[in-house]
Coordinates of C-alpha atoms in Angstrom, one line a residue:
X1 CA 27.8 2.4 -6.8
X2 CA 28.3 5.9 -7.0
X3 CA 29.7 5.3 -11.0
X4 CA 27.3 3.6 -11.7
X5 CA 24.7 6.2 -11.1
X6 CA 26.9 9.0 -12.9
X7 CA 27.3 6.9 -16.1
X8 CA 23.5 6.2 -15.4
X9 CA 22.5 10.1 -15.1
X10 CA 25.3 11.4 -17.5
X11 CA 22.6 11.5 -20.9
X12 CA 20.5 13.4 -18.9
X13 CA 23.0 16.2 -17.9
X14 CA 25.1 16.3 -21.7
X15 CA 21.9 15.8 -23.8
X16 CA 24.0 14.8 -26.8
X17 CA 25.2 11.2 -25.3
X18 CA 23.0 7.9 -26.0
X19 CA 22.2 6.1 -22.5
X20 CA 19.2 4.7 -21.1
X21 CA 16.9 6.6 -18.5
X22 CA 18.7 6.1 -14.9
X23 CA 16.3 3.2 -13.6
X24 CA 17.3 1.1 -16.6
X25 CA 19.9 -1.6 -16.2
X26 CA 20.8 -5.2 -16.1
X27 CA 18.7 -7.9 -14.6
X28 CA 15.6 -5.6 -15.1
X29 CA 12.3 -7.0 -15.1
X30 CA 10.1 -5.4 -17.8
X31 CA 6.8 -5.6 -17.5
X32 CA 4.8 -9.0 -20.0
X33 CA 1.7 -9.0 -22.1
X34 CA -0.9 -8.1 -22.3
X35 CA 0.8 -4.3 -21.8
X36 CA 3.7 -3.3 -23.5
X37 CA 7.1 -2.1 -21.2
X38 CA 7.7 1.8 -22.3
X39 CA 11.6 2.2 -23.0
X40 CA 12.9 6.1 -23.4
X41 CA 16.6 7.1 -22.4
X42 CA 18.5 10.5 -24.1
X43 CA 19.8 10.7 -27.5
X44 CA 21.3 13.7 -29.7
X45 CA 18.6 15.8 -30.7
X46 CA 16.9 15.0 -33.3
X47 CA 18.2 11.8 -33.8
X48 CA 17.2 8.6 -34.6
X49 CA 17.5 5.6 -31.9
X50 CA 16.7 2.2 -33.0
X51 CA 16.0 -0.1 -30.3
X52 CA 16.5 -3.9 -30.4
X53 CA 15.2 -6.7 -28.2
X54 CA 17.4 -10.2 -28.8
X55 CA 17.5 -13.6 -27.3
X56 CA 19.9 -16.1 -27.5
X57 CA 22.5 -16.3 -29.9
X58 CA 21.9 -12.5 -30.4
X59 CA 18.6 -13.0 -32.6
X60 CA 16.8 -10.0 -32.9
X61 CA 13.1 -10.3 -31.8
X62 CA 12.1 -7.0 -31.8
X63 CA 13.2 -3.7 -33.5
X64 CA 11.7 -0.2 -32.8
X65 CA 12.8 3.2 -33.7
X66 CA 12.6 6.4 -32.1
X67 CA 13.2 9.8 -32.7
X68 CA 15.4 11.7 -30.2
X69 CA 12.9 15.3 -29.3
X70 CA 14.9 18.1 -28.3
X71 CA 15.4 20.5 -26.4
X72 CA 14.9 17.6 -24.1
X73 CA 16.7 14.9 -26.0
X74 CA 14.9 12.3 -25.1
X75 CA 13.6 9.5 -26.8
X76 CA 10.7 6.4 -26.0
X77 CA 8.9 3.6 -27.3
X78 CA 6.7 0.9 -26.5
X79 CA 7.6 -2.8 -27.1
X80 CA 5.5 -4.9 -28.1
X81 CA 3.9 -7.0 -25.1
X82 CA 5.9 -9.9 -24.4
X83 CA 5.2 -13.0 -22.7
X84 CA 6.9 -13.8 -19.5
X85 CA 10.8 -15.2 -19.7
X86 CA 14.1 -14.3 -20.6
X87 CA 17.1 -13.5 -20.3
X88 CA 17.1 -11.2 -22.8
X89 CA 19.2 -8.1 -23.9
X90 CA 18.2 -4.6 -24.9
X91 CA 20.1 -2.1 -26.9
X92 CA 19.8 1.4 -27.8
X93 CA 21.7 2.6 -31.2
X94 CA 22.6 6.1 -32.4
X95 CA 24.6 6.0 -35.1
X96 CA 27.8 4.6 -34.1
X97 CA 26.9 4.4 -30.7
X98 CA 25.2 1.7 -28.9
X99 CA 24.3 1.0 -25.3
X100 CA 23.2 -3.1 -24.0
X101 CA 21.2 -4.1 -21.0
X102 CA 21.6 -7.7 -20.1
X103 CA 19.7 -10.5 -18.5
X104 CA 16.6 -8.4 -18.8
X105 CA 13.2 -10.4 -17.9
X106 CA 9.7 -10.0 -19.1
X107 CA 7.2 -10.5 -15.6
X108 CA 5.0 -8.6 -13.5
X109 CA 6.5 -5.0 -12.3
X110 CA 5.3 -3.4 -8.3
X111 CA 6.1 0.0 -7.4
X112 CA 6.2 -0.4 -3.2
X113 CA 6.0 3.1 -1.6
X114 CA 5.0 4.7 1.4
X115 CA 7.5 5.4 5.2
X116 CA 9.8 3.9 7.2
X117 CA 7.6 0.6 7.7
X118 CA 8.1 0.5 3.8
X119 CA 11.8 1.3 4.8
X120 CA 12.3 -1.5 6.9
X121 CA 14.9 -4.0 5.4
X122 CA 15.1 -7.4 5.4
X123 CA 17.3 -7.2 8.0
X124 CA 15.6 -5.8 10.2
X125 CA 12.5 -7.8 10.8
X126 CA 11.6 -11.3 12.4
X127 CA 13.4 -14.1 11.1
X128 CA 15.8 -12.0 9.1
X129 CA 18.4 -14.5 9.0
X130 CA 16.2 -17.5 7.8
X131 CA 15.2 -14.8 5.3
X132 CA 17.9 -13.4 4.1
X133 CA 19.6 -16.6 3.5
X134 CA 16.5 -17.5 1.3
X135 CA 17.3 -14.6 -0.9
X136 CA 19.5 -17.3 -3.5
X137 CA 16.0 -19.1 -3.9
X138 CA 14.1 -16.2 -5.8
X139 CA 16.7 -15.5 -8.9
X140 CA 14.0 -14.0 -10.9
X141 CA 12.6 -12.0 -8.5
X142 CA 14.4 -8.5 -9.0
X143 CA 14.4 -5.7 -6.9
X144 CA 15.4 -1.9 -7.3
X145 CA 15.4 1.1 -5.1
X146 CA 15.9 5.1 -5.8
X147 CA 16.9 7.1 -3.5
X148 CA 15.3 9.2 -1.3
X149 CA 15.1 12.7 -2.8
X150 CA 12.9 16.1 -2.8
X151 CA 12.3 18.4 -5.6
X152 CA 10.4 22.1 -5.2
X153 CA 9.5 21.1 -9.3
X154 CA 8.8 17.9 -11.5
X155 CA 11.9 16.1 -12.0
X156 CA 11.8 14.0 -15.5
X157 CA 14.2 11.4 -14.0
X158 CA 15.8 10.4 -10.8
X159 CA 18.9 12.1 -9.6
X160 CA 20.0 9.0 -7.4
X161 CA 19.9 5.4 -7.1
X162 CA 20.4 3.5 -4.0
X163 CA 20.6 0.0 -5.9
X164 CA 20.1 -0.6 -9.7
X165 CA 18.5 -3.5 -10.8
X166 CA 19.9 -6.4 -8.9
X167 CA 19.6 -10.4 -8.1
X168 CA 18.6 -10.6 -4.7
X169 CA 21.5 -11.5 -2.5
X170 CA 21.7 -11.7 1.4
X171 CA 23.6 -8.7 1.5
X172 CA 21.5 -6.4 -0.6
X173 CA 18.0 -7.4 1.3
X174 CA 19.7 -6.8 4.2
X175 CA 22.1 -3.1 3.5
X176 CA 21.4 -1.8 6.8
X177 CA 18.2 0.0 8.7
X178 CA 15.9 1.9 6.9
X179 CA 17.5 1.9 3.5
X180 CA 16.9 -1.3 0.9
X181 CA 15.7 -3.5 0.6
X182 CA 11.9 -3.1 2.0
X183 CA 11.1 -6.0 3.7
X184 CA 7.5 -5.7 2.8
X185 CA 7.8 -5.2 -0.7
X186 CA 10.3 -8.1 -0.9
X187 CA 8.3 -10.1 0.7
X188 CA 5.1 -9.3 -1.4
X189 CA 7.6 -10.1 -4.5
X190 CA 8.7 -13.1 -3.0
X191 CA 5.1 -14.5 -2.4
X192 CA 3.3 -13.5 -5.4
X193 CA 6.4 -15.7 -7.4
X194 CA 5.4 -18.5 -5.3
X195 CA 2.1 -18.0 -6.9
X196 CA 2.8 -17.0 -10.6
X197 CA 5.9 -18.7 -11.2
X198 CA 7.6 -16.2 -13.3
X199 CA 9.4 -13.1 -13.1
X200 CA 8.5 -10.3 -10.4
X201 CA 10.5 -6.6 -11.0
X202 CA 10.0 -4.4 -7.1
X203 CA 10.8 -0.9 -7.2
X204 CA 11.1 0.4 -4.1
X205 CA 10.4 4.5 -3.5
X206 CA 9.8 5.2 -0.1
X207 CA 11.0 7.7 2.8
X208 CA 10.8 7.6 6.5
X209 CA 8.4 9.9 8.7
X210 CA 6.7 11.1 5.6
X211 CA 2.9 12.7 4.9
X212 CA 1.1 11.6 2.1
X213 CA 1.0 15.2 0.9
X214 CA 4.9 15.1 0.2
X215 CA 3.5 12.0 -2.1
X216 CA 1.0 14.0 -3.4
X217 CA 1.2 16.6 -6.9
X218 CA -0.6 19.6 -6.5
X219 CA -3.4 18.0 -8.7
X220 CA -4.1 15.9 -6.0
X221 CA -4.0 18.5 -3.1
X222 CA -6.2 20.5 -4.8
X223 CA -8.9 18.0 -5.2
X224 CA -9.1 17.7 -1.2
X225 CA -8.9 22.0 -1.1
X226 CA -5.8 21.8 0.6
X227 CA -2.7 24.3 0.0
X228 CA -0.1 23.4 -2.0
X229 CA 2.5 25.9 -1.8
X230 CA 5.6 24.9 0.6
X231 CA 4.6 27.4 3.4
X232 CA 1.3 25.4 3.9
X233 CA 2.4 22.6 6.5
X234 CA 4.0 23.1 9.7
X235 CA 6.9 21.0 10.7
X236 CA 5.6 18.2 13.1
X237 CA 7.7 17.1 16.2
X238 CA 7.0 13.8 15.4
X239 CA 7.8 13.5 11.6
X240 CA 11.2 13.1 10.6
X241 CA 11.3 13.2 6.5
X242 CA 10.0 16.1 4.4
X243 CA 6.6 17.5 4.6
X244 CA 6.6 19.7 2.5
X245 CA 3.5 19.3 -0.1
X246 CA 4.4 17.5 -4.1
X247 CA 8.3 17.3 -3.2
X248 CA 8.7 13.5 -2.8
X249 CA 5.9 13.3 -5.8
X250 CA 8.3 15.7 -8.0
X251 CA 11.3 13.4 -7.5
X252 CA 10.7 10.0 -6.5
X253 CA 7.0 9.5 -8.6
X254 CA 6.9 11.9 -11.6
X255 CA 10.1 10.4 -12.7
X256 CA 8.8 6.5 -13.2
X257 CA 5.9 8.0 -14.8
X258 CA 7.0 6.1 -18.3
X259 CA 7.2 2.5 -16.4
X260 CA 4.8 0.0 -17.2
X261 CA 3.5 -1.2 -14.2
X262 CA 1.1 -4.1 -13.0
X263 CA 0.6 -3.0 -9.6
X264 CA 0.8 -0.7 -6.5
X265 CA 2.4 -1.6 -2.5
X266 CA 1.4 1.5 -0.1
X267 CA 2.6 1.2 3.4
X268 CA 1.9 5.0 4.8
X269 CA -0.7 6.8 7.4
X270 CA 1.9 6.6 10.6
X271 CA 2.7 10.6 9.7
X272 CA -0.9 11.3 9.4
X273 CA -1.8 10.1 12.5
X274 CA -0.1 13.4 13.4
X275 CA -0.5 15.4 10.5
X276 CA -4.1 16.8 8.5
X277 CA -5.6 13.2 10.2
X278 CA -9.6 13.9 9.4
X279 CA -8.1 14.7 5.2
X280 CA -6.9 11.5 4.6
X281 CA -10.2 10.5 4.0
X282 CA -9.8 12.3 1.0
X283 CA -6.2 12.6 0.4
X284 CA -5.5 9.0 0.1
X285 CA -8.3 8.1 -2.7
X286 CA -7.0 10.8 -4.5
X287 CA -3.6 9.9 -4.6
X288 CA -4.6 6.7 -5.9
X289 CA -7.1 8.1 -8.4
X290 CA -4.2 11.0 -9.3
X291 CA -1.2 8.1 -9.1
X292 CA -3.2 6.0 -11.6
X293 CA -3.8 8.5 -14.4
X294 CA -0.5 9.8 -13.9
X295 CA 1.0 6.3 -14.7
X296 CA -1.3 5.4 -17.5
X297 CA -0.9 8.5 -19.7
X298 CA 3.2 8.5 -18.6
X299 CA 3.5 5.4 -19.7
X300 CA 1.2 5.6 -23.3
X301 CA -1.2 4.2 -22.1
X302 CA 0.0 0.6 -20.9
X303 CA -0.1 1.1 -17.5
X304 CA -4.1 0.2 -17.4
X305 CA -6.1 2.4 -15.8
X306 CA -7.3 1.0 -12.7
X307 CA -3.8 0.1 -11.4
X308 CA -4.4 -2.5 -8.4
X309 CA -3.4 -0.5 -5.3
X310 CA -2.4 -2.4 -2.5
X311 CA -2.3 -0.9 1.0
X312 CA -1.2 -1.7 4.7
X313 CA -3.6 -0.6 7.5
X314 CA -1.9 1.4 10.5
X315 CA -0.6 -1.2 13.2
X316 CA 0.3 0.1 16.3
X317 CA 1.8 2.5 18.0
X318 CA 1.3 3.2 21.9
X319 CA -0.3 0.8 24.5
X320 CA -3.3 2.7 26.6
X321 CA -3.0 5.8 24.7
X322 CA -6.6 7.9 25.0
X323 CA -6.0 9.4 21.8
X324 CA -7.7 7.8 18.8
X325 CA -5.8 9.3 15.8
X326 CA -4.7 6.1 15.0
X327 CA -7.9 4.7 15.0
X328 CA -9.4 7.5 12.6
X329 CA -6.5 7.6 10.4
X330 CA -7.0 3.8 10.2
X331 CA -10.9 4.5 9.0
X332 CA -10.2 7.1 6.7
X333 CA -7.7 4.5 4.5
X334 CA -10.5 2.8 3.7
X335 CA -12.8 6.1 2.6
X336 CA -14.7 5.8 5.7
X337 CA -16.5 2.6 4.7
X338 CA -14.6 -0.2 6.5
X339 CA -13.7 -2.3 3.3
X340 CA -11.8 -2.2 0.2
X341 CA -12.6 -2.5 -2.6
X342 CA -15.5 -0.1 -2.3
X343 CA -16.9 2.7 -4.5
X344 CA -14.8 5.5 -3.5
X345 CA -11.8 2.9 -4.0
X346 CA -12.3 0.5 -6.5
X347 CA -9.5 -1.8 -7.3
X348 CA -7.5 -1.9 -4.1
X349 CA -7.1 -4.1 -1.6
X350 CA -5.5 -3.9 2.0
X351 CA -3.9 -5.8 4.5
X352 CA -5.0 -5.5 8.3
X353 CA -1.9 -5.3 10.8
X354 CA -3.6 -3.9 14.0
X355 CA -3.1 -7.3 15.3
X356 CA 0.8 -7.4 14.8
X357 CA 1.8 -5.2 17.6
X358 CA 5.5 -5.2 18.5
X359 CA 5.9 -3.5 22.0
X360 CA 9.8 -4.3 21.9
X361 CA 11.4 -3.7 18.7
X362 CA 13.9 -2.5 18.6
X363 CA 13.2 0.1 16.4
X364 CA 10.4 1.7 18.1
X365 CA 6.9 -0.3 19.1
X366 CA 5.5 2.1 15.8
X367 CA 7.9 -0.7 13.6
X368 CA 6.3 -3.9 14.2
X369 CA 9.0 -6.6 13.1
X370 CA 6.2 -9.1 11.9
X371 CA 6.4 -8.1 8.1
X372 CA 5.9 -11.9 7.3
X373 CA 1.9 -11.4 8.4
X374 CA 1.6 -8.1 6.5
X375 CA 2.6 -9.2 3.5
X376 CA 1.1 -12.3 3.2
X377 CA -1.9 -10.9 3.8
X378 CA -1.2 -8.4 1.5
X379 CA -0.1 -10.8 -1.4
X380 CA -3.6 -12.3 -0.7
X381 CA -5.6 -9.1 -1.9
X382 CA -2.9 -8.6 -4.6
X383 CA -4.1 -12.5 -5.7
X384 CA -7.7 -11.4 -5.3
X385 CA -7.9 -7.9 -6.5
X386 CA -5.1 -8.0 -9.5
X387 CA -4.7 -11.1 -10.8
X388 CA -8.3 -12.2 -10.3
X389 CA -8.3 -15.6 -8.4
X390 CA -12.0 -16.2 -7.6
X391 CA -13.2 -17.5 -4.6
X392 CA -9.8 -16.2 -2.9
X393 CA -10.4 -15.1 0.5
X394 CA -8.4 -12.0 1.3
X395 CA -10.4 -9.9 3.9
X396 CA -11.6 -10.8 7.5
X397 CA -15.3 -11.0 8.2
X398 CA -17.2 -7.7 8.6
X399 CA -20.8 -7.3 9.7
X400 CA -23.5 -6.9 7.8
X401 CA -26.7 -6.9 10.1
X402 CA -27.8 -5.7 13.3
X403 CA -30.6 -6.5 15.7
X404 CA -31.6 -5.2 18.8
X405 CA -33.3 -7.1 21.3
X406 CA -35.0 -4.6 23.8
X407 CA -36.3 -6.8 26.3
X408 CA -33.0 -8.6 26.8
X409 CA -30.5 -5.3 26.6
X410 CA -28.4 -7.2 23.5
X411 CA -27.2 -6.4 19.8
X412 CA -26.9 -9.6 17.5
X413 CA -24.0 -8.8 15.1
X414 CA -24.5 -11.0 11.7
X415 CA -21.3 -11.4 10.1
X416 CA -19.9 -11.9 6.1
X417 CA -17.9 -15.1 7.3
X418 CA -17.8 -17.7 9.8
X419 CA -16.3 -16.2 12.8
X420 CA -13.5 -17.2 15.4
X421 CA -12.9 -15.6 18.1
X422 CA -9.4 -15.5 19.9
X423 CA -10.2 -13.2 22.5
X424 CA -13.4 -11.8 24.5
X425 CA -11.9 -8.4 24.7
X426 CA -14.7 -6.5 26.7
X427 CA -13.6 -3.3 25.4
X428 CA -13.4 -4.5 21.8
X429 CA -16.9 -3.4 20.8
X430 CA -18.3 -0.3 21.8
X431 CA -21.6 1.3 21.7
X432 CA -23.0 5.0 21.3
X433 CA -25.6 5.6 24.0
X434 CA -25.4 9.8 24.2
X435 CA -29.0 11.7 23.8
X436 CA -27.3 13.4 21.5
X437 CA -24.9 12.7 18.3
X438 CA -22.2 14.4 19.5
X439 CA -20.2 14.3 22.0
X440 CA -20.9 10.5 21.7
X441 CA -21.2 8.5 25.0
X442 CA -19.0 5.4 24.2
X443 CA -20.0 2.6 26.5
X444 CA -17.7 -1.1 26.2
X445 CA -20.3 -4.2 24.5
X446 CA -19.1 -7.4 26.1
X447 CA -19.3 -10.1 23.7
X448 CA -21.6 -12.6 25.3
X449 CA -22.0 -15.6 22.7
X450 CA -20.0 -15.9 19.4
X451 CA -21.6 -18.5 17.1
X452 CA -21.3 -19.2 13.4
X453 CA -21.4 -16.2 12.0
X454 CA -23.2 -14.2 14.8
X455 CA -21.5 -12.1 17.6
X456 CA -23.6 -11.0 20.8
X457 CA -23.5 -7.8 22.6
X458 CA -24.5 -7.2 25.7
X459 CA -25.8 -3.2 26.5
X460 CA -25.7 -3.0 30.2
X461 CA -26.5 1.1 30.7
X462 CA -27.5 1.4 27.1
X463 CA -30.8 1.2 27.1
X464 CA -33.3 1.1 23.4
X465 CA -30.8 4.0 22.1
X466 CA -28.1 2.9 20.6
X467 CA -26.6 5.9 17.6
X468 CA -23.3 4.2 17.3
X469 CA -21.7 0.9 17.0
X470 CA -17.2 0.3 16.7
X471 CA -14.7 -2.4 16.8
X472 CA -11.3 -2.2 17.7
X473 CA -11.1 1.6 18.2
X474 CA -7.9 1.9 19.8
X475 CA -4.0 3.3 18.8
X476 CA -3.0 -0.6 20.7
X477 CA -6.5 -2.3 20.1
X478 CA -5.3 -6.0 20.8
X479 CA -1.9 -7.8 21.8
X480 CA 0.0 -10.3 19.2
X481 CA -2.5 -11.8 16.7
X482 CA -4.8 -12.0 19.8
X483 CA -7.9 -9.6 18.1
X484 CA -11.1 -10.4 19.0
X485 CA -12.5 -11.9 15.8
X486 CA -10.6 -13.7 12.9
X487 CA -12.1 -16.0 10.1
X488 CA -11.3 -19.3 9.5
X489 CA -8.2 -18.5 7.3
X490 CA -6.5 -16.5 10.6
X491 CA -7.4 -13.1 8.8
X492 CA -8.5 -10.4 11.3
X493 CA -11.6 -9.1 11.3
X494 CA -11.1 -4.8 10.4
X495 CA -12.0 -2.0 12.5
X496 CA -15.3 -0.2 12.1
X497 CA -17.2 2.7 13.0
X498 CA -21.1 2.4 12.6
X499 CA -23.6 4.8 12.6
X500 CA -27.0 2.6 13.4
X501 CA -30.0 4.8 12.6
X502 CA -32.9 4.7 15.3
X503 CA -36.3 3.4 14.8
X504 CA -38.3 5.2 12.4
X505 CA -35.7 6.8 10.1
X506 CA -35.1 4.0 7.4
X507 CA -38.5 1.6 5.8
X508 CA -36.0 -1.0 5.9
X509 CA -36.2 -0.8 10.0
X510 CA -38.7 -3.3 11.6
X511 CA -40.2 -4.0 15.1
X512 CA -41.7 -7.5 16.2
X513 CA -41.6 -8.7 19.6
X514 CA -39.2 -6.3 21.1
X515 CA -36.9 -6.8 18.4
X516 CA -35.3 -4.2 16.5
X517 CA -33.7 -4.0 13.0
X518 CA -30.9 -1.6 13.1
X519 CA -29.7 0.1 9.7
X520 CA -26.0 -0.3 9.9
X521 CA -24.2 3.1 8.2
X522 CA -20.3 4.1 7.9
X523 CA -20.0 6.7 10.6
X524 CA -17.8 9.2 11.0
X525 CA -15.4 9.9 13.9
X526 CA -16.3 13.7 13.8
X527 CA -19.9 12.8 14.1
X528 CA -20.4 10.7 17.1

């Protein structure tokens, strides 16, 4: 391994020799029609690198050439796009010189990133034997992962490589803890090749006990007014990796800049739960927005625009804990508005995991073993948000109307889907009954009747005034896929927090026979 990655980094530190860029290699996956994959490795200044695409027998499909730019002395192109297939092998020329990748692939390429619950190997999670010795089933889907690394500046390439582009095998799924491969991003792979049938590349970049600011350039920082110099974050007791603001951006992102990519795997919050919580709300849409320009202009423009952006929502950390970090930090990954997509973040999609709690792993309760759950569920929005697949249900049901009835002391909850409810958790819903805004008077809602579509509430103590409506508010809000409310397709219903505005205040309100219309709004934790 280790000369593999010097004969992988040595153009970059002699300038003069011909190589590819370090996460080049064979059994790569490069990324089909209707984009174009970006090539670009080092060359002599000045100059010129032809680079050829050829099939079987050695045919020459494609032929590009590229001048080498010094003082840099590197070089890139775009193929043209390519359907799906292969194998096929890739060779950069300089003169006398040439370089060949092998068994290269044309598919779909995912960049999975985020902490350790991205870290978390194959062999570490349920089932890992039965899944590990599946890997031999999923030739063509191929994974890679760089290694973790910080940089105080913008690193053009990586400086290490954990695994190069490899056929799955048993062994390299399953390395050891916390190093590759990521058992959700496999996973993810795995699935979405079930559904495409053809080739899926997985580029793993991801570091344990990590804020999203160390993911973050200073672009992005600077959008949400936060600091960006080094000195700006305190250590945390409770983080383990590097928090310093842009490092992990500067040398784990920045350098795949020029890769084409289909799609985005984010599996991060846990640090943030500790760390800057009530900014994530604004940190993690811009990291998206920043990530996605980043990638399209890096990569020429192939990489489109609105790069799908996958995310997992925070599971669970500590049973009975008062503290609701969790459940804020959970809120502010979807903007504060319950859903994705949504207008603050279009194009994403996420996967729900409070429901996958894991009190006895062994790796802490905070790394739920159940990966299987997350990224189906994830693979669902990927289906739904990416590749389009209509009528694809991807999301649990989430509430769209409210009525009060006074004379009866309930709140009828009118739902997006047909409901099912596994559990009639009476603290699951909860209602704000304060005088005031803030501080808010949570009171528990026990669910009474759960029909179709339509959910109950009963408001013992509560009264006509009700400022505030949640759902599974809690760090621990339910045990093992045993929420209150799922659909019909075993997809959990997410957490809210609701903002219902009193009579008077809204023409959309009305009043007949003791019954009240309540205007349902995205609240925020800091406001009631």
């Amino acid at each position: 391994m280790a000369a593999w990655v010097l004969l992988a980094l040595a153009p970059m530190a002699a300038g003069a020799m011909l190589g590819f860029a370090s996460y080049y290699g064979d059994h790569m996956v490069l990324q089909k029609e209707p984009a174009g994959a970006v090539v670009w490795g080092y060359g002599a200044p000045g100059a010129a690198v032809t680079v050829a695409l050829s099939g079987d027998g050695g045919v020459i499909i494609m032929k590009k050439t590229a001048r080498v730019k010094g003082p840099s002395g590197r070089w890139t192109t775009v193929l043209d796009p390519m359907d799906q297939g292969g194998p096929y092998a890739l060779t950069a020329g300089q003169g006398s010189e040439n370089v060949t990748l092998q068994d290269i692939y044309f598919g779909d390429v995912w960049l999975c990133s985020g902490q350790s619950n991205m870290a978390m190997t194959v062999l570490q999670i349920a089932n890992a034997s039965q899944e590990l010795a599946a890997a031999a089933r999923y030739p063509y889907v191929r994974i890679f992962t760089a290694a973790p690394a910080r940089s105080d500046v913008e690193l053009q390439d990586l400086e290490q490589i954990d695994l190069p582009w490899s056929v799955p095998t048993a062994e390299n799924l399953g390395h050891g803890n916390f190093t590759y491969f990521s058992a959700v991003c496999w996973l993810l792979g795995r699935y979405l090749y079930e559904a495409l049938r053809y080739p899926v590349g997985l580029v793993e970049v991801a570091w344990g006990g990590t804020p999203i600011e160390a993911w973050s350039s200073r672009r992005a920082l600077r959008a949400c007014g936060l600091p960006e110099d080094a000195g700006s974050i305190s250590p945390h007791q409770h983080l383990s990796g590097p928090q310093t603001p842009s490092v992990l951006w500067n040398a784990m992102i920045h350098p795949l800049l020029n890769m084409t990519l289909r799609g985005v795997a984010w599996y991060q919050g846990e640090a943030n739960a500790f760390l800057h919580t009530d900014q994530y709300n604004c940190t993690f849409p811009a990291l998206i927005t920043d990530w996605r320009q980043a990638f399209h202009t890096g990569s020429a423009g192939q990489t489109e625009p609105l790069l799908p952006f996958g995310f997992v929502q925070l599971s669970t950390y500590r049973r009975q804990n008062p503290d609701d970090s969790f459940a804020r930090l959970r809120w502010h990954q979807t903007a504060d508005l319950g859903v994705v997509p949504n207008t603050r973040m279009p194009g994403t999609f996420m996967a729900v995991a409070m429901d996958l709690c894991d009190e006895r792993s062994p790796y802490g309760s905070i790394h739920p073993r159940d990966k299987q759950n997350v990224a189906r569920r994830l693979h669902l929005g990927a289906r739904a948000v990416a590749y389009g697949e209509k009528d694809l249900v991807f999301q649990g049901p989430y509430p769209t109307r409210a009525v009060l009835e006074v004379t009866r002391g309930l709140l009828n909850l009118t739902y997006s889907q047909e409901l099912v409810c596994r559990q009639r958790d009476t603290r699951a819903f909860e209602v704000c009954c304060s005088s005031q805004l803030s501080p808010c008077g949570w009171l528990p809602a026990p669910v009474v009747a759960v029909e179709s579509r339509t959910v109950t509430l009963a408001l013992a103590g509560c009264g006509t005034l009700v400022l505030g409506l949640r759902y599974a508010w809690a760090e621990w809000p339910c045990e093992y896929e045993s929420c209150a409310l799922y659909n019909t397709w075993g997809l959990p219903a997410p957490p809210f927090l609701m903002d219902a505005l009193p009579i008077g205040e809204t023409p959309a309100l009305s009043e007949t026979a003791g019954v009240r219309e309540l205007l349902l709004l995205p609240g925020s934790p800091r406001e009631i």
